[in-house]
């Protein structure tokens, strides 16, 4: 457990959805388990840092504490809840109203922060339209010195807007001060993917085109847009999930062993993968990319509306809520191995997983089952339960040589009984401790935007719109047909 040096965590957008659902609960979890520092008097509850919550609404700290009681407390899981720790946590939080349109108010913020020692962390839990004025305000008050800044997605809506935001942020902060969050990189199973690949001699020889038939990466959600239809209309699944989460997972799966686990060594290897992705044109987008939009249907036993019937969504919406695509990597290790990516809302199950399908045996000595690609597969599940499962064939008891699929299972919640950090908790601790390895560097992000740009351009020119799929299913039939062209199908685990 690392005890951080003194710090001040400045949370912009402190009354927003992200703050109440993710940031503040994650900080409390770290506080409760002593990862923000501890002393002899308060045990696991004492912190070496302070939190300064910033929003536009005028109120005192006591009123903000009450707001946290009403809005944040319900998002903290019972396994870490402690009334005493909660009271001590609230005592570390101060509040300051700030109007971003008034530069002089950043001077007031600077005076307030001057009384505190240690590094300053500015977490921008706001819309990206506010990133630039916040950074300019911080620079005008010289608050960009000895500080770190955390940026949430979406960082722009295309390559040009992403570059504009990065240029503006980069005018105030060095690259080594900028922490671009992708919370999937903080998940325990993603960390275990690195451990699996680079900490075990048995897997490296298996991690190459000669033995792997295909790789699938799925992030599926049962939920719809949850009342955020107006926001989602400006985003869509390609920007919301593919450009960041899915391509980051692909990069980690496919990267070469880095020289070390230092931040830039890891991110250099991810960048090489993103730059090796085969470029798309109109023909490959038409053949290898499927976009869909959910219609009405049922999740469990509950009827749910179509996307176009959600609040804030126009009836004529062409926004995609589902994307499936085939990607290929043009390098020595992965040439000829298709990577299938899939994400969507209102799908049949909430699941995020990586499936590595191995090639068939060269000769079906023990029967046709051994001749099927994917009979051996490795499934790395990221959510809802994190696990690693290796499937292989074994002989059924009895007469004859009848084979059956069996699996070796590592369920992390059963094997590791101690406290397990959630993704935001880990990433926030990395920010506080100055560790950049799990954050996206600018050149990585722009390489991802550059790769999806032909998809955006093609969709903007053609008027067919997304294919419809019923809520509660696994997307439009075209997504299954995409894999059927290669004689395979999506793997849908029963866990």
Tab-separated table of C-alpha atoms in Angstrom:
chain	number	residue	atom	x	y	z
A	1	UNK	CA	0.000	0.000	0.000
A	2	UNK	CA	1.475	3.365	-1.041
A	3	UNK	CA	0.963	6.355	1.240
A	4	UNK	CA	0.701	9.421	-0.991
A	5	UNK	CA	2.451	12.706	-0.307
A	6	UNK	CA	0.257	15.680	0.647
A	7	UNK	CA	-2.071	16.734	-2.162
A	8	UNK	CA	-5.200	18.749	-2.912
A	9	UNK	CA	-7.757	17.087	-5.173
A	10	UNK	CA	-9.739	19.822	-6.943
A	11	UNK	CA	-12.937	18.390	-8.434
A	12	UNK	CA	-14.511	20.555	-11.150
A	13	UNK	CA	-18.115	19.569	-11.870
A	14	UNK	CA	-18.541	18.432	-8.266
A	15	UNK	CA	-22.354	18.259	-8.481
A	16	UNK	CA	-22.419	16.407	-11.796
A	17	UNK	CA	-23.385	12.830	-12.592
A	18	UNK	CA	-19.806	11.595	-12.951
A	19	UNK	CA	-18.762	13.017	-9.587
A	20	UNK	CA	-21.644	11.483	-7.648
A	21	UNK	CA	-21.577	8.080	-9.375
A	22	UNK	CA	-17.865	7.445	-9.839
A	23	UNK	CA	-15.321	9.949	-8.542
A	24	UNK	CA	-16.506	10.588	-4.987
A	25	UNK	CA	-17.430	6.932	-4.273
A	26	UNK	CA	-13.999	5.843	-5.554
A	27	UNK	CA	-12.243	8.402	-3.356
A	28	UNK	CA	-14.245	7.197	-0.368
A	29	UNK	CA	-13.307	3.573	-1.049
A	30	UNK	CA	-9.625	4.506	-1.126
A	31	UNK	CA	-10.065	6.618	2.006
A	32	UNK	CA	-11.937	3.876	3.859
A	33	UNK	CA	-9.221	1.288	3.225
A	34	UNK	CA	-6.390	3.616	4.208
A	35	UNK	CA	-4.943	4.076	0.744
A	36	UNK	CA	-5.077	7.854	1.056
A	37	UNK	CA	-2.882	7.663	4.151
A	38	UNK	CA	-3.517	6.746	7.770
A	39	UNK	CA	-2.471	7.870	11.250
A	40	UNK	CA	-2.557	6.310	14.705
A	41	UNK	CA	-5.588	8.282	15.884
A	42	UNK	CA	-8.071	7.632	13.071
A	43	UNK	CA	-6.718	4.351	11.742
A	44	UNK	CA	-7.689	3.776	8.128
A	45	UNK	CA	-9.666	6.999	7.956
A	46	UNK	CA	-7.048	9.752	8.059
A	47	UNK	CA	-5.996	11.304	4.762
A	48	UNK	CA	-2.826	13.085	3.694
A	49	UNK	CA	-4.885	15.168	1.277
A	50	UNK	CA	-7.884	17.403	0.934
A	51	UNK	CA	-10.685	17.560	-1.613
A	52	UNK	CA	-11.923	20.891	-2.920
A	53	UNK	CA	-15.273	20.479	-4.688
A	54	UNK	CA	-16.034	23.125	-7.322
A	55	UNK	CA	-19.317	23.816	-9.081
A	56	UNK	CA	-21.300	26.841	-10.140
A	57	UNK	CA	-24.009	26.664	-7.478
A	58	UNK	CA	-23.339	28.911	-4.451
A	59	UNK	CA	-23.309	26.948	-1.186
A	60	UNK	CA	-21.212	26.397	1.905
A	61	UNK	CA	-19.200	23.261	2.636
A	62	UNK	CA	-21.842	22.022	5.092
A	63	UNK	CA	-24.501	22.253	2.379
A	64	UNK	CA	-22.280	20.309	-0.003
A	65	UNK	CA	-21.776	17.626	2.640
A	66	UNK	CA	-25.544	17.335	2.868
A	67	UNK	CA	-25.715	17.079	-0.919
A	68	UNK	CA	-23.201	14.203	-0.735
A	69	UNK	CA	-25.387	12.488	1.863
A	70	UNK	CA	-28.359	12.714	-0.487
A	71	UNK	CA	-26.670	11.921	-3.806
A	72	UNK	CA	-23.332	10.159	-3.318
A	73	UNK	CA	-23.966	7.839	-0.398
A	74	UNK	CA	-26.342	5.631	-2.396
A	75	UNK	CA	-23.589	4.847	-4.912
A	76	UNK	CA	-21.210	3.430	-2.287
A	77	UNK	CA	-21.355	-0.345	-1.993
A	78	UNK	CA	-22.207	-1.874	1.345
A	79	UNK	CA	-18.979	-3.898	1.534
A	80	UNK	CA	-16.935	-0.747	2.193
A	81	UNK	CA	-19.528	1.353	4.007
A	82	UNK	CA	-18.553	2.672	7.424
A	83	UNK	CA	-20.430	5.510	9.121
A	84	UNK	CA	-17.407	6.799	10.991
A	85	UNK	CA	-15.189	6.730	7.915
A	86	UNK	CA	-17.894	8.548	5.946
A	87	UNK	CA	-17.995	11.359	8.504
A	88	UNK	CA	-14.205	11.675	8.459
A	89	UNK	CA	-14.213	11.585	4.648
A	90	UNK	CA	-16.713	14.447	4.474
A	91	UNK	CA	-14.474	16.401	6.842
A	92	UNK	CA	-11.742	16.344	4.171
A	93	UNK	CA	-14.045	17.986	1.606
A	94	UNK	CA	-14.345	21.734	1.187
A	95	UNK	CA	-16.512	23.509	-1.376
A	96	UNK	CA	-16.058	26.584	-3.560
A	97	UNK	CA	-18.499	28.043	-6.087
A	98	UNK	CA	-16.747	29.219	-9.237
A	99	UNK	CA	-17.974	30.927	-12.399
A	100	UNK	CA	-15.756	29.753	-15.245
A	101	UNK	CA	-16.596	32.873	-17.232
A	102	UNK	CA	-14.839	35.118	-14.713
A	103	UNK	CA	-11.053	34.828	-14.869
A	104	UNK	CA	-10.674	36.698	-11.571
A	105	UNK	CA	-12.288	33.790	-9.734
A	106	UNK	CA	-9.335	31.592	-10.621
A	107	UNK	CA	-7.211	34.092	-8.696
A	108	UNK	CA	-9.430	33.475	-5.677
A	109	UNK	CA	-8.950	29.740	-6.211
A	110	UNK	CA	-5.172	30.265	-6.303
A	111	UNK	CA	-5.285	32.122	-2.983
A	112	UNK	CA	-7.260	29.286	-1.452
A	113	UNK	CA	-4.863	26.641	-2.714
A	114	UNK	CA	-1.784	28.610	-1.635
A	115	UNK	CA	-2.600	27.668	1.948
A	116	UNK	CA	-2.162	23.979	1.185
A	117	UNK	CA	0.988	21.948	0.706
A	118	UNK	CA	1.751	19.314	-1.871
A	119	UNK	CA	0.752	18.619	-5.438
A	120	UNK	CA	-2.494	19.941	-6.901
A	121	UNK	CA	-4.736	17.607	-8.889
A	122	UNK	CA	-7.424	19.140	-11.102
A	123	UNK	CA	-10.075	16.610	-12.079
A	124	UNK	CA	-12.315	17.868	-14.896
A	125	UNK	CA	-15.575	15.948	-14.367
A	126	UNK	CA	-17.241	18.318	-16.820
A	127	UNK	CA	-18.249	18.359	-20.453
A	128	UNK	CA	-15.321	18.750	-22.889
A	129	UNK	CA	-16.573	22.215	-23.899
A	130	UNK	CA	-15.334	23.417	-20.494
A	131	UNK	CA	-11.858	21.885	-20.701
A	132	UNK	CA	-10.323	24.836	-22.541
A	133	UNK	CA	-11.719	27.665	-20.346
A	134	UNK	CA	-10.734	25.750	-17.204
A	135	UNK	CA	-7.180	25.198	-18.444
A	136	UNK	CA	-6.839	28.825	-19.518
A	137	UNK	CA	-8.149	29.985	-16.158
A	138	UNK	CA	-5.722	27.737	-14.287
A	139	UNK	CA	-2.822	29.007	-16.380
A	140	UNK	CA	-3.816	32.647	-15.849
A	141	UNK	CA	-3.615	32.061	-12.091
A	142	UNK	CA	-0.352	30.056	-12.459
A	143	UNK	CA	-2.087	26.992	-11.069
A	144	UNK	CA	-0.708	24.854	-13.892
A	145	UNK	CA	2.636	24.640	-12.074
A	146	UNK	CA	3.327	21.667	-9.763
A	147	UNK	CA	-0.009	20.154	-10.695
A	148	UNK	CA	-1.708	17.338	-12.584
A	149	UNK	CA	-4.856	17.520	-14.681
A	150	UNK	CA	-7.295	14.674	-15.313
A	151	UNK	CA	-9.451	14.682	-18.459
A	152	UNK	CA	-12.548	12.562	-18.983
A	153	UNK	CA	-13.841	11.326	-22.309
A	154	UNK	CA	-15.137	12.200	-24.779
A	155	UNK	CA	-12.083	14.257	-25.693
A	156	UNK	CA	-13.516	15.748	-28.859
A	157	UNK	CA	-15.904	14.291	-31.416
A	158	UNK	CA	-13.366	13.654	-34.185
A	159	UNK	CA	-9.638	13.946	-34.887
A	160	UNK	CA	-9.697	17.709	-35.520
A	161	UNK	CA	-11.631	18.563	-32.348
A	162	UNK	CA	-9.464	16.197	-30.312
A	163	UNK	CA	-6.331	17.906	-31.607
A	164	UNK	CA	-7.812	21.317	-30.781
A	165	UNK	CA	-8.537	20.286	-27.183
A	166	UNK	CA	-5.123	18.678	-26.792
A	167	UNK	CA	-3.425	21.775	-28.200
A	168	UNK	CA	-5.295	24.002	-25.749
A	169	UNK	CA	-4.603	21.748	-22.758
A	170	UNK	CA	-1.001	21.334	-23.899
A	171	UNK	CA	-0.539	25.115	-23.902
A	172	UNK	CA	-1.063	25.043	-20.125
A	173	UNK	CA	0.196	21.608	-19.072
A	174	UNK	CA	3.089	19.392	-20.121
A	175	UNK	CA	2.226	15.925	-21.418
A	176	UNK	CA	3.585	14.343	-18.240
A	177	UNK	CA	1.044	16.394	-16.243
A	178	UNK	CA	-1.967	15.224	-18.286
A	179	UNK	CA	-3.953	12.138	-17.230
A	180	UNK	CA	-6.523	11.111	-19.857
A	181	UNK	CA	-8.778	8.570	-18.158
A	182	UNK	CA	-10.060	5.414	-19.777
A	183	UNK	CA	-11.590	3.544	-16.865
A	184	UNK	CA	-11.381	0.149	-18.611
A	185	UNK	CA	-7.604	0.335	-18.217
A	186	UNK	CA	-8.100	0.374	-14.448
A	187	UNK	CA	-10.065	-2.873	-14.288
A	188	UNK	CA	-8.452	-5.723	-12.366
A	189	UNK	CA	-8.833	-8.174	-15.243
A	190	UNK	CA	-6.998	-5.816	-17.623
A	191	UNK	CA	-4.120	-5.682	-15.145
A	192	UNK	CA	-4.245	-9.466	-15.001
A	193	UNK	CA	-4.072	-9.614	-18.779
A	194	UNK	CA	-0.663	-7.934	-18.525
A	195	UNK	CA	0.306	-10.360	-15.742
A	196	UNK	CA	-0.929	-13.316	-17.795
A	197	UNK	CA	1.070	-12.293	-20.857
A	198	UNK	CA	4.274	-10.985	-19.358
A	199	UNK	CA	4.492	-12.835	-16.037
A	200	UNK	CA	4.028	-16.402	-17.286
A	201	UNK	CA	6.390	-18.219	-19.625
A	202	UNK	CA	3.705	-20.627	-20.871
A	203	UNK	CA	1.548	-18.009	-22.634
A	204	UNK	CA	4.050	-16.016	-24.698
A	205	UNK	CA	4.655	-18.848	-27.224
A	206	UNK	CA	0.855	-19.116	-27.684
A	207	UNK	CA	0.325	-15.390	-28.339
A	208	UNK	CA	0.840	-15.172	-32.079
A	209	UNK	CA	-0.708	-15.669	-35.509
A	210	UNK	CA	0.584	-19.231	-35.928
A	211	UNK	CA	-1.681	-20.456	-33.101
A	212	UNK	CA	-4.485	-17.886	-32.788
A	213	UNK	CA	-7.405	-18.007	-35.204
A	214	UNK	CA	-9.238	-14.837	-34.121
A	215	UNK	CA	-9.801	-12.523	-31.181
A	216	UNK	CA	-13.135	-11.057	-30.046
A	217	UNK	CA	-13.561	-8.079	-27.744
A	218	UNK	CA	-17.076	-7.333	-26.507
A	219	UNK	CA	-18.458	-4.582	-24.287
A	220	UNK	CA	-22.206	-5.128	-23.996
A	221	UNK	CA	-24.697	-3.234	-21.851
A	222	UNK	CA	-28.278	-4.030	-20.899
A	223	UNK	CA	-29.029	-0.407	-20.079
A	224	UNK	CA	-30.236	2.170	-22.571
A	225	UNK	CA	-29.300	5.846	-22.517
A	226	UNK	CA	-30.769	6.325	-18.992
A	227	UNK	CA	-32.362	9.694	-19.622
A	228	UNK	CA	-29.258	11.061	-21.345
A	229	UNK	CA	-30.682	10.906	-24.849
A	230	UNK	CA	-29.686	14.467	-25.700
A	231	UNK	CA	-26.058	13.758	-24.706
A	232	UNK	CA	-25.976	10.413	-26.496
A	233	UNK	CA	-27.271	12.006	-29.694
A	234	UNK	CA	-24.013	13.964	-29.818
A	235	UNK	CA	-21.884	10.904	-29.124
A	236	UNK	CA	-23.045	7.482	-30.327
A	237	UNK	CA	-21.403	4.119	-29.745
A	238	UNK	CA	-18.458	4.689	-32.097
A	239	UNK	CA	-17.224	7.747	-30.197
A	240	UNK	CA	-18.421	6.584	-26.787
A	241	UNK	CA	-16.922	3.081	-26.810
A	242	UNK	CA	-14.957	2.074	-29.928
A	243	UNK	CA	-12.507	4.961	-30.280
A	244	UNK	CA	-11.375	4.659	-26.685
A	245	UNK	CA	-12.310	1.559	-24.647
A	246	UNK	CA	-12.316	-1.087	-27.378
A	247	UNK	CA	-9.217	0.143	-29.198
A	248	UNK	CA	-7.335	0.457	-25.907
A	249	UNK	CA	-8.219	-3.141	-25.029
A	250	UNK	CA	-7.153	-4.251	-28.502
A	251	UNK	CA	-3.822	-2.454	-28.059
A	252	UNK	CA	-3.137	-4.188	-24.728
A	253	UNK	CA	-4.036	-7.612	-26.129
A	254	UNK	CA	-1.833	-7.148	-29.199
A	255	UNK	CA	1.132	-5.118	-27.874
A	256	UNK	CA	4.684	-6.427	-27.827
A	257	UNK	CA	6.420	-6.889	-24.469
A	258	UNK	CA	7.559	-3.409	-23.376
A	259	UNK	CA	11.136	-2.707	-22.311
A	260	UNK	CA	9.820	-2.104	-18.790
A	261	UNK	CA	6.545	-1.310	-17.059
A	262	UNK	CA	7.364	2.393	-17.036
A	263	UNK	CA	4.556	4.554	-18.379
A	264	UNK	CA	6.099	5.535	-21.700
A	265	UNK	CA	7.486	2.065	-22.390
A	266	UNK	CA	3.985	0.581	-22.092
A	267	UNK	CA	2.335	3.379	-24.049
A	268	UNK	CA	4.956	3.206	-26.812
A	269	UNK	CA	3.965	-0.412	-27.469
A	270	UNK	CA	0.252	0.375	-27.476
A	271	UNK	CA	0.901	3.187	-29.947
A	272	UNK	CA	2.725	0.799	-32.289
A	273	UNK	CA	-0.342	-1.430	-32.380
A	274	UNK	CA	-2.708	1.456	-33.110
A	275	UNK	CA	-0.459	2.667	-35.909
A	276	UNK	CA	-0.325	-0.879	-37.327
A	277	UNK	CA	-4.106	-1.182	-37.693
A	278	UNK	CA	-4.955	-1.686	-41.361
A	279	UNK	CA	-6.409	1.537	-42.672
A	280	UNK	CA	-10.062	1.572	-43.698
A	281	UNK	CA	-11.665	2.896	-46.872
A	282	UNK	CA	-15.279	3.076	-48.014
A	283	UNK	CA	-15.242	-0.503	-49.294
A	284	UNK	CA	-13.852	-2.019	-46.080
A	285	UNK	CA	-16.172	0.083	-43.918
A	286	UNK	CA	-19.163	-1.132	-45.956
A	287	UNK	CA	-18.037	-4.781	-45.613
A	288	UNK	CA	-16.525	-4.875	-42.156
A	289	UNK	CA	-18.426	-2.389	-39.991
A	290	UNK	CA	-21.997	-2.854	-38.751
A	291	UNK	CA	-23.931	-0.103	-36.999
A	292	UNK	CA	-27.234	-0.634	-35.280
A	293	UNK	CA	-29.865	1.107	-33.171
A	294	UNK	CA	-32.080	-0.622	-30.638
A	295	UNK	CA	-35.813	-0.812	-31.069
A	296	UNK	CA	-38.382	-1.722	-28.462
A	297	UNK	CA	-38.096	-5.030	-26.683
A	298	UNK	CA	-37.575	-6.566	-23.267
A	299	UNK	CA	-34.722	-6.682	-20.782
A	300	UNK	CA	-35.449	-9.569	-18.469
A	301	UNK	CA	-39.208	-9.402	-17.944
A	302	UNK	CA	-39.480	-5.636	-18.370
A	303	UNK	CA	-40.546	-3.971	-21.599
A	304	UNK	CA	-38.237	-1.156	-22.705
A	305	UNK	CA	-38.738	1.533	-25.369
A	306	UNK	CA	-36.909	1.979	-28.636
A	307	UNK	CA	-33.995	4.413	-28.733
A	308	UNK	CA	-36.027	6.911	-30.763
A	309	UNK	CA	-38.668	6.899	-28.009
A	310	UNK	CA	-36.160	7.828	-25.303
A	311	UNK	CA	-36.415	11.367	-23.842
A	312	UNK	CA	-34.277	13.835	-25.781
A	313	UNK	CA	-33.979	11.638	-28.894
A	314	UNK	CA	-35.630	12.823	-32.127
A	315	UNK	CA	-37.823	10.259	-33.931
A	316	UNK	CA	-35.635	10.534	-37.038
A	317	UNK	CA	-32.367	9.839	-35.159
A	318	UNK	CA	-29.611	8.057	-37.082
A	319	UNK	CA	-27.335	7.716	-34.040
A	320	UNK	CA	-25.871	4.268	-33.556
A	321	UNK	CA	-26.253	2.437	-30.248
A	322	UNK	CA	-24.401	-0.635	-31.552
A	323	UNK	CA	-21.175	-1.172	-33.499
A	324	UNK	CA	-19.516	-4.402	-34.599
A	325	UNK	CA	-16.425	-4.400	-36.773
A	326	UNK	CA	-13.508	-6.407	-38.047
A	327	UNK	CA	-10.011	-4.972	-37.604
A	328	UNK	CA	-6.665	-6.304	-38.788
A	329	UNK	CA	-3.150	-5.535	-37.610
A	330	UNK	CA	-0.413	-5.362	-40.210
A	331	UNK	CA	2.622	-6.544	-38.293
A	332	UNK	CA	4.677	-9.722	-37.948
A	333	UNK	CA	2.887	-11.116	-34.888
A	334	UNK	CA	-0.724	-10.594	-35.991
A	335	UNK	CA	-0.809	-10.648	-39.793
A	336	UNK	CA	-3.933	-12.525	-40.917
A	337	UNK	CA	-5.599	-12.677	-37.474
A	338	UNK	CA	-8.960	-10.859	-37.439
A	339	UNK	CA	-9.923	-8.850	-34.362
A	340	UNK	CA	-13.692	-8.565	-33.954
A	341	UNK	CA	-14.927	-5.690	-31.799
A	342	UNK	CA	-18.507	-5.338	-30.585
A	343	UNK	CA	-20.342	-2.915	-28.321
A	344	UNK	CA	-23.929	-1.884	-27.821
A	345	UNK	CA	-26.701	-0.798	-25.520
A	346	UNK	CA	-29.833	-2.815	-24.691
A	347	UNK	CA	-28.097	-6.085	-25.507
A	348	UNK	CA	-28.823	-9.516	-24.077
A	349	UNK	CA	-26.444	-9.265	-21.131
A	350	UNK	CA	-24.114	-6.849	-19.369
A	351	UNK	CA	-20.691	-8.238	-20.123
A	352	UNK	CA	-17.214	-7.123	-21.127
A	353	UNK	CA	-14.769	-9.793	-22.210
A	354	UNK	CA	-11.869	-10.717	-24.461
A	355	UNK	CA	-12.015	-14.094	-26.231
A	356	UNK	CA	-8.869	-15.574	-27.763
A	357	UNK	CA	-9.848	-18.377	-30.164
A	358	UNK	CA	-7.016	-20.787	-30.932
A	359	UNK	CA	-6.599	-22.621	-34.210
A	360	UNK	CA	-7.728	-26.183	-34.743
A	361	UNK	CA	-5.337	-29.087	-34.421
A	362	UNK	CA	-3.499	-29.786	-37.697
A	363	UNK	CA	-5.070	-33.232	-37.978
A	364	UNK	CA	-8.314	-34.534	-36.338
A	365	UNK	CA	-6.680	-37.575	-34.775
A	366	UNK	CA	-9.253	-37.738	-31.930
A	367	UNK	CA	-12.319	-36.686	-33.863
A	368	UNK	CA	-13.925	-33.716	-35.517
A	369	UNK	CA	-14.112	-31.674	-32.291
A	370	UNK	CA	-10.351	-31.153	-32.441
A	371	UNK	CA	-10.643	-29.802	-35.982
A	372	UNK	CA	-12.714	-26.799	-34.902
A	373	UNK	CA	-11.025	-23.452	-34.460
A	374	UNK	CA	-11.959	-22.048	-31.076
A	375	UNK	CA	-12.247	-25.445	-29.386
A	376	UNK	CA	-9.350	-24.135	-27.337
A	377	UNK	CA	-10.021	-20.592	-26.199
A	378	UNK	CA	-9.046	-18.184	-23.482
A	379	UNK	CA	-11.798	-15.947	-22.085
A	380	UNK	CA	-10.795	-12.898	-20.044
A	381	UNK	CA	-13.929	-11.438	-18.469
A	382	UNK	CA	-13.809	-7.829	-17.294
A	383	UNK	CA	-17.365	-7.446	-16.040
A	384	UNK	CA	-19.629	-8.101	-14.282
A	385	UNK	CA	-17.436	-10.718	-12.555
A	386	UNK	CA	-13.728	-10.621	-13.335
A	387	UNK	CA	-12.214	-13.966	-14.289
A	388	UNK	CA	-9.902	-15.831	-16.641
A	389	UNK	CA	-11.111	-19.106	-18.115
A	390	UNK	CA	-9.173	-21.500	-20.361
A	391	UNK	CA	-11.235	-23.955	-22.430
A	392	UNK	CA	-9.833	-27.223	-23.723
A	393	UNK	CA	-11.047	-30.681	-24.741
A	394	UNK	CA	-10.949	-33.711	-22.444
A	395	UNK	CA	-12.123	-37.296	-22.762
A	396	UNK	CA	-15.483	-38.133	-21.244
A	397	UNK	CA	-15.375	-41.007	-18.740
A	398	UNK	CA	-16.391	-44.348	-20.197
A	399	UNK	CA	-15.808	-46.419	-23.252
A	400	UNK	CA	-14.492	-44.868	-26.450
A	401	UNK	CA	-12.816	-41.540	-27.179
A	402	UNK	CA	-15.585	-38.985	-26.862
A	403	UNK	CA	-14.316	-35.470	-26.198
A	404	UNK	CA	-16.039	-32.780	-24.183
A	405	UNK	CA	-15.210	-29.134	-23.553
A	406	UNK	CA	-13.931	-28.447	-20.026
A	407	UNK	CA	-12.383	-25.354	-18.506
A	408	UNK	CA	-9.827	-24.158	-16.005
A	409	UNK	CA	-11.254	-21.234	-14.079
A	410	UNK	CA	-9.675	-18.387	-12.136
A	411	UNK	CA	-12.438	-16.317	-10.513
A	412	UNK	CA	-10.662	-13.442	-8.812
A	413	UNK	CA	-13.338	-12.845	-6.192
A	414	UNK	CA	-12.978	-16.460	-5.011
A	415	UNK	CA	-9.201	-16.718	-5.161
A	416	UNK	CA	-8.315	-13.286	-3.724
A	417	UNK	CA	-10.276	-12.563	-0.560
A	418	UNK	CA	-8.871	-9.133	0.349
A	419	UNK	CA	-10.020	-5.691	-0.726
A	420	UNK	CA	-10.277	-5.380	-4.493
A	421	UNK	CA	-10.111	-1.940	-6.029
A	422	UNK	CA	-12.600	-0.858	-8.634
A	423	UNK	CA	-11.335	0.830	-11.804
A	424	UNK	CA	-11.838	4.442	-10.750
A	425	UNK	CA	-10.320	3.798	-7.339
A	426	UNK	CA	-7.138	2.426	-8.908
A	427	UNK	CA	-6.892	5.211	-11.477
A	428	UNK	CA	-7.459	7.999	-8.953
A	429	UNK	CA	-4.769	6.539	-6.715
A	430	UNK	CA	-2.433	6.434	-9.708
A	431	UNK	CA	-3.106	10.128	-10.347
A	432	UNK	CA	-2.464	10.995	-6.702
A	433	UNK	CA	0.757	8.975	-6.739
A	434	UNK	CA	1.894	10.302	-10.128
A	435	UNK	CA	1.723	7.044	-12.114
A	436	UNK	CA	0.914	7.520	-15.801
A	437	UNK	CA	1.053	3.974	-17.223
A	438	UNK	CA	-2.739	3.405	-17.183
A	439	UNK	CA	-3.573	6.728	-18.840
A	440	UNK	CA	-3.797	7.475	-22.541
A	441	UNK	CA	-1.052	9.548	-24.127
A	442	UNK	CA	-1.943	12.139	-26.746
A	443	UNK	CA	-0.391	10.287	-29.671
A	444	UNK	CA	-2.284	7.104	-28.722
A	445	UNK	CA	-5.557	8.952	-28.596
A	446	UNK	CA	-5.033	10.679	-31.924
A	447	UNK	CA	-3.946	7.425	-33.596
A	448	UNK	CA	-7.276	5.919	-32.502
A	449	UNK	CA	-9.229	8.910	-33.813
A	450	UNK	CA	-7.313	8.706	-37.097
A	451	UNK	CA	-8.290	5.045	-37.510
A	452	UNK	CA	-12.029	5.585	-36.918
A	453	UNK	CA	-12.153	8.714	-39.102
A	454	UNK	CA	-13.006	6.775	-42.326
A	455	UNK	CA	-15.964	5.164	-40.502
A	456	UNK	CA	-17.253	8.578	-39.443
A	457	UNK	CA	-16.781	9.954	-42.949
A	458	UNK	CA	-18.535	7.021	-44.637
A	459	UNK	CA	-21.511	7.158	-42.289
A	460	UNK	CA	-21.876	10.900	-42.819
A	461	UNK	CA	-22.134	10.396	-46.603
A	462	UNK	CA	-24.434	7.410	-46.865
A	463	UNK	CA	-28.071	7.616	-45.821
A	464	UNK	CA	-29.068	4.034	-45.061
A	465	UNK	CA	-28.839	4.657	-41.335
A	466	UNK	CA	-28.257	2.084	-38.586
A	467	UNK	CA	-29.812	-1.366	-38.729
A	468	UNK	CA	-32.523	-1.975	-36.143
A	469	UNK	CA	-32.330	-4.668	-33.482
A	470	UNK	CA	-34.767	-5.577	-30.732
A	471	UNK	CA	-33.777	-4.611	-27.206
A	472	UNK	CA	-32.633	-7.696	-25.286
A	473	UNK	CA	-31.016	-9.362	-28.308
A	474	UNK	CA	-27.354	-9.358	-29.366
A	475	UNK	CA	-27.639	-6.740	-32.076
A	476	UNK	CA	-28.634	-6.791	-35.735
A	477	UNK	CA	-28.222	-10.028	-37.730
A	478	UNK	CA	-25.540	-8.326	-39.824
A	479	UNK	CA	-23.204	-8.521	-36.819
A	480	UNK	CA	-23.441	-12.323	-36.857
A	481	UNK	CA	-23.090	-12.380	-40.632
A	482	UNK	CA	-19.839	-10.413	-40.309
A	483	UNK	CA	-18.225	-13.377	-38.535
A	484	UNK	CA	-20.076	-16.030	-40.522
A	485	UNK	CA	-18.155	-14.885	-43.619
A	486	UNK	CA	-15.068	-16.387	-41.971
A	487	UNK	CA	-16.864	-19.479	-40.695
A	488	UNK	CA	-17.005	-18.392	-37.070
A	489	UNK	CA	-19.464	-16.809	-34.614
A	490	UNK	CA	-19.552	-14.618	-31.538
A	491	UNK	CA	-18.724	-16.457	-28.324
A	492	UNK	CA	-21.376	-15.784	-25.678
A	493	UNK	CA	-20.396	-17.290	-22.363
A	494	UNK	CA	-22.816	-18.613	-19.753
A	495	UNK	CA	-21.315	-17.432	-16.454
